CSV table of C-alpha atoms in Angstrom, one decimal:
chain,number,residue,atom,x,y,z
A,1377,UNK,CA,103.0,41.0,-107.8
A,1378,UNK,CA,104.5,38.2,-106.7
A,1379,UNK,CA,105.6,38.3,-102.8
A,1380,UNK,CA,108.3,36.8,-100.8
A,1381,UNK,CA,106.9,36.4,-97.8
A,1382,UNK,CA,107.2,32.9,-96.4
A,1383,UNK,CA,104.9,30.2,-96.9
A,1384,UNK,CA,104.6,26.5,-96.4
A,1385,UNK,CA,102.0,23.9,-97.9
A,1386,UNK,CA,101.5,20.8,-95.0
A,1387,UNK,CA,100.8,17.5,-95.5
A,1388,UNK,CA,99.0,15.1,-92.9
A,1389,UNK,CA,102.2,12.3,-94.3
A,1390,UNK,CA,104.2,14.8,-93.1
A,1391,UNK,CA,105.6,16.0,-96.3
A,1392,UNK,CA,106.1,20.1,-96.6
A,1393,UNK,CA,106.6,22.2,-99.5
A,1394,UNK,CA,108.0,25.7,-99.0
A,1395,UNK,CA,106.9,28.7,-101.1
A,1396,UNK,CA,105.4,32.5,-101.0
A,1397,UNK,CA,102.6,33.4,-99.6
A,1398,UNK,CA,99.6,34.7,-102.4
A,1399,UNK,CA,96.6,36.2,-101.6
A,1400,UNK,CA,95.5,36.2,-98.3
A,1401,UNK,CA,98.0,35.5,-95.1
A,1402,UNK,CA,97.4,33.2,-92.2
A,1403,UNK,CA,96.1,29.3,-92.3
A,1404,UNK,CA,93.4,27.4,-94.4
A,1405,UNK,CA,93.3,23.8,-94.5
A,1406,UNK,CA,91.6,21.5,-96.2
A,1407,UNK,CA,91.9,17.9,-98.6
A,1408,UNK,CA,94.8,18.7,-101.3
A,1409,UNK,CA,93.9,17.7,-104.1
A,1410,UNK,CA,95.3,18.9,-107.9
A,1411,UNK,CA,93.4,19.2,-111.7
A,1412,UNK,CA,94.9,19.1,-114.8
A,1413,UNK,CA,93.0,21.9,-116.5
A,1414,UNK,CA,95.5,24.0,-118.1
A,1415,UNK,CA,92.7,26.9,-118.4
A,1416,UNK,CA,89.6,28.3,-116.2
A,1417,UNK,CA,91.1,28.8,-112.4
A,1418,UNK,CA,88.5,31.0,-112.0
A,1419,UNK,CA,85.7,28.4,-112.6
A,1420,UNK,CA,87.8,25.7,-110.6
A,1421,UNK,CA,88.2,28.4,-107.3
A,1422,UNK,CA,84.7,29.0,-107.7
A,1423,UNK,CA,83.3,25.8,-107.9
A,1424,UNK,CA,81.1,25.0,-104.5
A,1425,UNK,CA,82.4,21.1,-105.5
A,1426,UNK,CA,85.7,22.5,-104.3
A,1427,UNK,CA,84.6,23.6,-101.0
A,1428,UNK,CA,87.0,22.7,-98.4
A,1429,UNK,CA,89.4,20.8,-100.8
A,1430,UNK,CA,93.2,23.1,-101.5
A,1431,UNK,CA,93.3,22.9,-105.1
A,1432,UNK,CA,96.7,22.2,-106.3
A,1433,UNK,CA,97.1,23.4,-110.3
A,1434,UNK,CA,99.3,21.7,-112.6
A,1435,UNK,CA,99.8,24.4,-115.6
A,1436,UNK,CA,103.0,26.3,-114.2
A,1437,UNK,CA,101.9,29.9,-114.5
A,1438,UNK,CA,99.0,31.2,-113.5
A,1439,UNK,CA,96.9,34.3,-113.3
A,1440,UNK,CA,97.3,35.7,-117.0
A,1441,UNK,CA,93.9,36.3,-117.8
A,1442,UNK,CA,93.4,38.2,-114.0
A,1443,UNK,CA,89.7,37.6,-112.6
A,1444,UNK,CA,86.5,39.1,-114.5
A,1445,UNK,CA,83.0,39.1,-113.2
A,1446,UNK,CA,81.7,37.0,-115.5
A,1447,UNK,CA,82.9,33.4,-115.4
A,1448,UNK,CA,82.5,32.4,-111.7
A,1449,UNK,CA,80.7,29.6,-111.1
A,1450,UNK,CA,79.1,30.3,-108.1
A,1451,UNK,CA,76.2,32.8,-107.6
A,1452,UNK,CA,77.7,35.6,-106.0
A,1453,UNK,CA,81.3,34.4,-107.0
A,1454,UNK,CA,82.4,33.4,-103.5
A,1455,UNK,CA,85.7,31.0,-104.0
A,1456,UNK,CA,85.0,27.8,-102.4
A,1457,UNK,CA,88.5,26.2,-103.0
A,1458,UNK,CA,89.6,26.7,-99.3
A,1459,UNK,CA,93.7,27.4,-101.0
A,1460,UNK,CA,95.3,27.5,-103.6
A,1461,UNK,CA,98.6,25.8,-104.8
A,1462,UNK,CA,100.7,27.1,-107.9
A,1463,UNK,CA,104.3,27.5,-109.4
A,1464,UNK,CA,104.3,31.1,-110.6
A,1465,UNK,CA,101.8,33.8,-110.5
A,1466,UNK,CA,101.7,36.0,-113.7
A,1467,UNK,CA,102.7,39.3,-112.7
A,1468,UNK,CA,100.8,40.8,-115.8
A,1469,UNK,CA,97.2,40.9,-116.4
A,1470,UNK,CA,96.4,40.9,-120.1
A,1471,UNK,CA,92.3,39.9,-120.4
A,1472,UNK,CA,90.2,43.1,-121.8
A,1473,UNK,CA,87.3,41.8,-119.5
A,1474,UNK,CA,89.8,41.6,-116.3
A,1475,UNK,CA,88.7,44.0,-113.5
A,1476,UNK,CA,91.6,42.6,-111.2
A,1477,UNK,CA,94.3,40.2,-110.4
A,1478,UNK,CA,93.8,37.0,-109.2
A,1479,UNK,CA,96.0,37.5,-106.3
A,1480,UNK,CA,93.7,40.4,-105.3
A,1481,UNK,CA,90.7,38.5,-105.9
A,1482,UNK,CA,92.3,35.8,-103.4
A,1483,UNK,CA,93.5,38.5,-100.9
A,1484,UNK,CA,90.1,40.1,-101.3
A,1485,UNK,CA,87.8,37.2,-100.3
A,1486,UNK,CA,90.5,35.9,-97.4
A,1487,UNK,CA,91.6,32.8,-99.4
A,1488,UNK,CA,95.1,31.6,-98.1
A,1489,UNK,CA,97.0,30.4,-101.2
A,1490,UNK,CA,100.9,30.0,-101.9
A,1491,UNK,CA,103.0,30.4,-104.9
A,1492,UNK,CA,106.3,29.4,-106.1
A,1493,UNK,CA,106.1,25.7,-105.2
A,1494,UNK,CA,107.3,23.0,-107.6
A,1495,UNK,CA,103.8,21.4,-108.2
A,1496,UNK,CA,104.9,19.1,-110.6
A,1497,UNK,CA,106.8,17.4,-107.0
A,1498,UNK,CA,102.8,17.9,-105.3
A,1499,UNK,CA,100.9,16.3,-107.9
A,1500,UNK,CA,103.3,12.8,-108.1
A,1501,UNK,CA,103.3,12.6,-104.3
A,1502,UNK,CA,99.2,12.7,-104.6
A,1503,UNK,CA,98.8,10.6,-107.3
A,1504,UNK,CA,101.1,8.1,-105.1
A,1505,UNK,CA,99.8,8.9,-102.0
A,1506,UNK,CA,96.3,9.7,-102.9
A,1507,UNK,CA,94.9,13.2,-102.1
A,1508,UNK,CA,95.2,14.2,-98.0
A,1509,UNK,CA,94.6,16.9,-95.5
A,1510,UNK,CA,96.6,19.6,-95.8
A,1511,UNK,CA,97.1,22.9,-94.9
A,1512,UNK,CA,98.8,26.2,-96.3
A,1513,UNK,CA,100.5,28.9,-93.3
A,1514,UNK,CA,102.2,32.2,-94.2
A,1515,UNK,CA,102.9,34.9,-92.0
A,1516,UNK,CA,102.3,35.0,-88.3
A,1517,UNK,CA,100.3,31.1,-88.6
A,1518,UNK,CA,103.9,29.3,-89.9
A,1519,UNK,CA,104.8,27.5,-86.5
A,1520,UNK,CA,107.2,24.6,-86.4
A,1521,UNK,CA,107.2,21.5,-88.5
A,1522,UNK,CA,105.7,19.6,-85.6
A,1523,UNK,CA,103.0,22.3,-84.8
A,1524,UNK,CA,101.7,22.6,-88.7
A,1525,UNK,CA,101.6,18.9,-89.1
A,1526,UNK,CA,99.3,18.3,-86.1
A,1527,UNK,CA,97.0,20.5,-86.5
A,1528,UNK,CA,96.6,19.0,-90.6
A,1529,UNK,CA,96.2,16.0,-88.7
A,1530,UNK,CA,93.3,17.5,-86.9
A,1531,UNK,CA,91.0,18.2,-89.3
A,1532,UNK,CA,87.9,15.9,-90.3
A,1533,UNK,CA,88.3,13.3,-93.1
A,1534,UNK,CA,86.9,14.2,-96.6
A,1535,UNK,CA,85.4,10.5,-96.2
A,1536,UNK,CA,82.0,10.8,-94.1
A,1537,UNK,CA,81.9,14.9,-94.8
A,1538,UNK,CA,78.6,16.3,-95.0
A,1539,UNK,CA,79.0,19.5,-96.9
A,1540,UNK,CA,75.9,20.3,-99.1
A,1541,UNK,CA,73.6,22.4,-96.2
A,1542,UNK,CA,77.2,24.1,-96.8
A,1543,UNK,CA,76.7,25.2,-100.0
A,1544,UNK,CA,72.9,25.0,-100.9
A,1545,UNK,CA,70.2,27.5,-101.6
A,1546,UNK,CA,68.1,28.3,-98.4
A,1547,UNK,CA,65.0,29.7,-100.8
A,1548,UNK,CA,64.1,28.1,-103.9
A,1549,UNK,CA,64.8,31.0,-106.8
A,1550,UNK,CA,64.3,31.2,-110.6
A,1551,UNK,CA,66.8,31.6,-113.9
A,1552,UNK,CA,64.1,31.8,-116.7
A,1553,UNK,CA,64.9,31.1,-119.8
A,1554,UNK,CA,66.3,32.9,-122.7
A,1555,UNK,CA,63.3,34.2,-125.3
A,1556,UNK,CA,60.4,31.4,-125.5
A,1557,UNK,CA,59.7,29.6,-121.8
A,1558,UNK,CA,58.9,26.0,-123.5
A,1559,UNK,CA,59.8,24.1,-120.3
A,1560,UNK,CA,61.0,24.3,-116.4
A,1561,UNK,CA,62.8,22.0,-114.3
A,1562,UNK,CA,63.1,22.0,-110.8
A,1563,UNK,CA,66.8,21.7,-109.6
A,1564,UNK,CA,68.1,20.2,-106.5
A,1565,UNK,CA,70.7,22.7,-105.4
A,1566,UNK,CA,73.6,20.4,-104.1
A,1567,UNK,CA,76.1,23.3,-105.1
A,1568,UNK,CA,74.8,23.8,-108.5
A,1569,UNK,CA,77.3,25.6,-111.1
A,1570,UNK,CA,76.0,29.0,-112.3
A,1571,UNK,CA,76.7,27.4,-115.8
A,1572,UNK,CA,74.0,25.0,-115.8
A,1573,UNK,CA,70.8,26.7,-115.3
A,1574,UNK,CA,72.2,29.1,-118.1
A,1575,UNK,CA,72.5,26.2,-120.4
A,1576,UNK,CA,69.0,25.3,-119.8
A,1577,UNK,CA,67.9,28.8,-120.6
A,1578,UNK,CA,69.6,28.4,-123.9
A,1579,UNK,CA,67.2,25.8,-124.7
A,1580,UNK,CA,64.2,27.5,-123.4
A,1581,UNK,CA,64.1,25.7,-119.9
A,1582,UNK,CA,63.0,27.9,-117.1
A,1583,UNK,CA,65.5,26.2,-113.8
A,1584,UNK,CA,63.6,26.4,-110.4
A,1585,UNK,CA,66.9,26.0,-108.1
A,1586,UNK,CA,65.4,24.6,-104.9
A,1587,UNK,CA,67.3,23.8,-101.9
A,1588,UNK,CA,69.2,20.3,-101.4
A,1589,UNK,CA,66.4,19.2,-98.6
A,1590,UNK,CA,63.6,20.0,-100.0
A,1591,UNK,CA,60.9,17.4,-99.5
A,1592,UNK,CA,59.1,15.4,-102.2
A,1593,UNK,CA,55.7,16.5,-100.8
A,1594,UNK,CA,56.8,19.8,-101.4
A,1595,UNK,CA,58.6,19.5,-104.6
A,1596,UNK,CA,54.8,18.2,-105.7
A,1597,UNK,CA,53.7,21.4,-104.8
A,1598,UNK,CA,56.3,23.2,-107.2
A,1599,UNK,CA,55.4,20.7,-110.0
A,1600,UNK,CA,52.3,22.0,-109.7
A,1601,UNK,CA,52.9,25.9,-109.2
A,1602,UNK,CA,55.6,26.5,-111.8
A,1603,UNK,CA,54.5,23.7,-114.4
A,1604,UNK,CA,57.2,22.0,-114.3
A,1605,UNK,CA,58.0,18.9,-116.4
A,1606,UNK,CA,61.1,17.4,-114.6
A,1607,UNK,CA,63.8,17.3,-112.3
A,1608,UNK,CA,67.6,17.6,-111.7
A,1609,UNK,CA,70.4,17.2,-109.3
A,1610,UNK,CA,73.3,19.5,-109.4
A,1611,UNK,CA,77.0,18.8,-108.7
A,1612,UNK,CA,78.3,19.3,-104.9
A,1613,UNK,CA,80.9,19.2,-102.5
A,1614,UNK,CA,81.2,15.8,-99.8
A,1615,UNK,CA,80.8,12.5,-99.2
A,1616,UNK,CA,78.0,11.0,-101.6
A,1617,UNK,CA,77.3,8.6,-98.4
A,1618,UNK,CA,75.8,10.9,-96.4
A,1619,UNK,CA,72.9,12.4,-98.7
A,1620,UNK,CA,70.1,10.1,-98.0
A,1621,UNK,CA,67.9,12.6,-97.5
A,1622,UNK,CA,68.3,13.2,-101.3
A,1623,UNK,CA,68.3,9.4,-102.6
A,1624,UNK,CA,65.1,9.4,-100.8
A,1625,UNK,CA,63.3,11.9,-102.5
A,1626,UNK,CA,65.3,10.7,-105.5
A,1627,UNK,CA,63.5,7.6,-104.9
A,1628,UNK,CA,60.1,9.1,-104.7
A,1629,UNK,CA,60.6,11.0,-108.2
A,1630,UNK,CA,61.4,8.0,-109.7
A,1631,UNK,CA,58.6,6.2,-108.3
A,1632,UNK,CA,56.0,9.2,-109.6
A,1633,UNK,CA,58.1,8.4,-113.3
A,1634,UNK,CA,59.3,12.3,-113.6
A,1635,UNK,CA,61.9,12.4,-116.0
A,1636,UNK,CA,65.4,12.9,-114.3
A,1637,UNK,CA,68.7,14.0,-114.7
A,1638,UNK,CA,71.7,14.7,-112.3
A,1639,UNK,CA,75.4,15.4,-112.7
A,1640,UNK,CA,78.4,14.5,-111.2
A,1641,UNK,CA,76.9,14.3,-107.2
A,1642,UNK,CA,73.6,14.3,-109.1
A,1643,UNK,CA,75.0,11.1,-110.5
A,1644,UNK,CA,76.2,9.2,-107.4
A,1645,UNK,CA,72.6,10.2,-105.7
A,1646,UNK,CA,70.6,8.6,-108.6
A,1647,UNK,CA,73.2,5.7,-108.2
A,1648,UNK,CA,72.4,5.2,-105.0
A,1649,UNK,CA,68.7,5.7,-105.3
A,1650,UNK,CA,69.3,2.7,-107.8
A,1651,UNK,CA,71.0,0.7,-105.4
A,1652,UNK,CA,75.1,1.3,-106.2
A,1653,UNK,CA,77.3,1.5,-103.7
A,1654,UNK,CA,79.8,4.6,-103.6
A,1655,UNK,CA,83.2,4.8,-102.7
A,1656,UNK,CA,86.3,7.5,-102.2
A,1657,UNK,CA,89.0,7.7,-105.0
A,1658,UNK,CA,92.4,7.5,-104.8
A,1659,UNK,CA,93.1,11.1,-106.2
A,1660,UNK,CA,89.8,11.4,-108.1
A,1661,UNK,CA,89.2,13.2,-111.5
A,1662,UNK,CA,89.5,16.8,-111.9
A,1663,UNK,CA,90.2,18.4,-115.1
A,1664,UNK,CA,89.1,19.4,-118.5
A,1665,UNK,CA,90.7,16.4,-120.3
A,1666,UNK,CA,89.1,12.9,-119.1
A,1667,UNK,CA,88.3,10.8,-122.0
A,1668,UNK,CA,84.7,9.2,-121.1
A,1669,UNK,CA,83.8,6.1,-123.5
A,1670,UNK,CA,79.3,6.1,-124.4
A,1671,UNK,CA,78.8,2.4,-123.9
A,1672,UNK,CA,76.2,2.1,-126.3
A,1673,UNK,CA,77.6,4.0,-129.2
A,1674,UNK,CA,81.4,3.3,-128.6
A,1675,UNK,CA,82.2,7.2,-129.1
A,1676,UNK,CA,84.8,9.3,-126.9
A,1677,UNK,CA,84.1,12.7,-125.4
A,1678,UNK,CA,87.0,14.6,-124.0
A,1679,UNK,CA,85.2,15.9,-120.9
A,1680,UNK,CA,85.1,18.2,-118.1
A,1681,UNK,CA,85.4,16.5,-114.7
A,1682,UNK,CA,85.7,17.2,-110.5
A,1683,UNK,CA,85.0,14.4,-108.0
A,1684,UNK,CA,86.2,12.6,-105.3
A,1685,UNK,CA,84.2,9.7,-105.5
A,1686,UNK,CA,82.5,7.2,-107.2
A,1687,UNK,CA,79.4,5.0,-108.3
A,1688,UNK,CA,80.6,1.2,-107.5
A,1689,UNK,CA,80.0,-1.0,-110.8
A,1690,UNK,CA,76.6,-3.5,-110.2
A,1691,UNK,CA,77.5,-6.7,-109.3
A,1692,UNK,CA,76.8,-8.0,-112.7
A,1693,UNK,CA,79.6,-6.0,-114.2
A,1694,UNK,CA,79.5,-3.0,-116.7
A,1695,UNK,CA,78.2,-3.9,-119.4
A,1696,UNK,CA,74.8,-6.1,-118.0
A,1697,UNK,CA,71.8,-4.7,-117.2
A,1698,UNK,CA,70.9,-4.6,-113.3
A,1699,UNK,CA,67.3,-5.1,-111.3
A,1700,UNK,CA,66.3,-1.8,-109.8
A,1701,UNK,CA,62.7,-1.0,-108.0
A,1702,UNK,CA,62.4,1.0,-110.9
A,1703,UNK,CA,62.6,-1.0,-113.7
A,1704,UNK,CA,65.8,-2.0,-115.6
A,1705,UNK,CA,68.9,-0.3,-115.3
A,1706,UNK,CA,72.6,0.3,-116.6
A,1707,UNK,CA,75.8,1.9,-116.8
A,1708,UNK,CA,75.9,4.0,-119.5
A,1709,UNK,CA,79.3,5.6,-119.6
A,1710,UNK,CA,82.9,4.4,-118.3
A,1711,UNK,CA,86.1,6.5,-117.4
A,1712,UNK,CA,88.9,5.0,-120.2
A,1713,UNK,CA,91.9,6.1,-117.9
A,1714,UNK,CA,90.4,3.7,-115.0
A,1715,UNK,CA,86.7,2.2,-115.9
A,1716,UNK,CA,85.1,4.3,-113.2
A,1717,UNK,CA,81.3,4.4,-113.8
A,1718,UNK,CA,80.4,8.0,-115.7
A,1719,UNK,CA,77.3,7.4,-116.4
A,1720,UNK,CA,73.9,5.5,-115.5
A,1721,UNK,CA,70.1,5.5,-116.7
A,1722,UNK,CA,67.4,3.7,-116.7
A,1723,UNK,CA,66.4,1.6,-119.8
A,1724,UNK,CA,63.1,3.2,-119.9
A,1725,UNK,CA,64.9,6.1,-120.9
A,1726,UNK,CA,63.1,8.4,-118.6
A,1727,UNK,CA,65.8,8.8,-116.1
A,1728,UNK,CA,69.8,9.3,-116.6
A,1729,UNK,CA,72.5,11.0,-115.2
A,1730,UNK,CA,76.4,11.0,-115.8
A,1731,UNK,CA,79.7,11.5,-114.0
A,1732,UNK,CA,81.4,14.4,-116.2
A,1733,UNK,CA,80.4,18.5,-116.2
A,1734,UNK,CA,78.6,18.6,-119.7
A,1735,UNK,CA,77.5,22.4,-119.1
A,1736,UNK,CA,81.3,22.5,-119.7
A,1737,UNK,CA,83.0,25.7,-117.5
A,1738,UNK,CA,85.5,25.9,-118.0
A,1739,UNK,CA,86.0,22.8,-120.3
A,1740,UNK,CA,85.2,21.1,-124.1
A,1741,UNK,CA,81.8,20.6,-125.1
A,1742,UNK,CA,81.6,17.4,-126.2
A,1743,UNK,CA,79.1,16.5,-123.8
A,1744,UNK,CA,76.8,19.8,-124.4
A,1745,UNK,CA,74.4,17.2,-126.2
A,1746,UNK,CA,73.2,15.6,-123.1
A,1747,UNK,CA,71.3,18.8,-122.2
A,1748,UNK,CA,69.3,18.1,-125.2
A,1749,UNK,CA,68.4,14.7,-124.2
A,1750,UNK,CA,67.1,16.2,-121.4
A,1751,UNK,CA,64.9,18.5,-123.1
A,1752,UNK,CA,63.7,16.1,-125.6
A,1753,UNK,CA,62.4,14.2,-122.6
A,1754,UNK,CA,61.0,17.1,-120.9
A,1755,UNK,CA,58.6,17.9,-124.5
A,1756,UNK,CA,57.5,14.0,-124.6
A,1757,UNK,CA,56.4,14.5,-120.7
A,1758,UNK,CA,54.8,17.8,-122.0
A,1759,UNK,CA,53.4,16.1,-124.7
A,1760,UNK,CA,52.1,13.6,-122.5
């Protein structure tokens, strides 16, 4: 049920929206920033990409379907949005798979949210002001204007964050495929999406999840032990900046010519390991509705998308080819609200990765393909 117990949602710009408190009481703070997707809160909240962000969501009422224990996206479906934002929380529950409300899922796992805010108001000021810190208080943690503001203000930036030993697997472990094991892939855990190793199972690919600092002298050893014919690197929360641990044993798996394929952080590492610059959004992408344009066949997919940042275009521009120590690369796929790079590879073929969520939770599937360009260059290194 909805409550009326006061609530306010902080901005660093001093800017303060009052509401209820849902879920949880007390203080949470975090980078507010909003999605479009008018279905799959669920897969949003438990997103590890969302870790430490306050996700503010633009459909007006939410909570319909209540929360089932099936479609988190996390392992043991811990919410990692640090808040939650919203105009009216559905009082009914009306999913046969629901086991409970989302408010009680919220109030269950501690997560400070608020309801009964005019998020239409939120999302303008962010897309004008860009997303900030924020915080949500209710209860006992609302102080004055002056005292919620500062400590907003307080928090670390988004910008420099180091978040993945956050959200990373501390032992490598196994999602085997469905019926006939044909292949296996060992994935860097960066804050990998439940959805994803299950899509690889569909196609017969056994996903070794390994943790995010694994070292290439040890991921030779896992080559070895489970067979494996490639690797991966997952989405994840942060500041692409800080991963060079990862670029460098990006580098190193390049150099050995594994075949490769990341998403979303996945893609801003293997842009990096090619030599691309990143850089912070103004608002970023996050929904299920970003039109992504494939450079070489001209076709649109309606994608699934959450990041903060982004790959730089080369120097050359878009659509040229660009030196790497790897060979030959390009940009593959471009963002037609804003020309963002979605998508790089290298014109060997044996390395890509792309922007956008193709495993597609919650979101469309036009991108599903892309899984099976992975796996047709997982049987020619089989093959091989």
């Amino acid at each position: 049920m909805q409550t009326h117990t006061p609530a306010a949602l902080v901005l660093a710009d001093g800017t303060i929206y009052r509401g209820f408190a849902m879920g949880a009481t007390g203080k949470t703070l975090g980078e507010a920033v909003f999605t479009t997707a008018m279905t799959g809160y669920q897969e949003t909240l438990t997103d590890p990409s969302f870790h430490r962000q306050i996700t503010v969501l633009t459909a007006p009422q939410i909570g319909n379907t209540g929360w089932n224990d099936e479609d988190s996206e996390s392992r043991d479906g811990k919410i990692w949005s640090a808040g939650l934002v919203i105009r009216d929380l559905s009082n009914t529950v009306s999913n046969w798979r629901a086991k409970r409300s989302l408010n009680e899922e919220l109030e269950e796992q501690g997560i400070v949210s608020i309801c009964g805010v005019d998020t239409r108001s939120v999302v303008r000021h962010l897309r004008e002001e860009g997303s900030i810190a924020a915080g949500i208080f209710s209860g006992d943690a609302l102080g004055t204007d002056e005292e919620m503001i500062a400590q907003v203000k307080e928090q670390p930036s988004m910008s420099g964050a180091d978040l993945t030993a956050d959200v990373t697997t501390n032992e490598p472990y196994v999602v085997d495929a469905e019926g006939e094991r044909k292949y296996t892939v060992l994935a860097y855990d960066m804050g990998i999406k439940t959805n994803t190793p299950r899509e690889f199972a569909k196609r017969g690919i056994r996903t070794v999840v390994i943790p995010a600092d694994t070292e290439f002298s040890t991921l030779e050893g896992y080559l070895s032990e489970y067979d494996a014919q490639g690797v991966f690197v997952s989405n994840g929360p942060g500041d692409p900046a800080t991963a060079d641990h990862t670029v460098e044993q990006v580098k190193k798996v390049l150099e050995a010519d594994i075949p490769f394929f990341g998403i979303c952080f996945g893609n801003q590492i293997f842009g990096r390991a090619l030599g691309l610059d990143t850089y912070k959004l103004k608002f970023g992408h996050r929904g299920t509705n970003v039109p992504v344009k494939d450079l070489e066949t001209g076709k649109v997919a309606i994608t699934a998308q959450n990041h903060g940042f982004a790959l730089a275009a080369p120097a050359g521009g878009l659509e040229k080819e660009f030196d790497t120590p790897f060979g030959s690369a390009k940009v593959t796929h471009i963002c037609l609200n804003d020309d963002v790079v979605e998508g790089v590879a290298l014109t060997s073929g044996r390395a890509f990765s792309v922007q956008y969520h193709p495993e597609s939770a919650a979101g469309p599937h036009d991108a599903n393909p892309l899984f099976d360009h992975f796996l047709n260059l997982l049987e020619q290194e089989k093959k091989a």
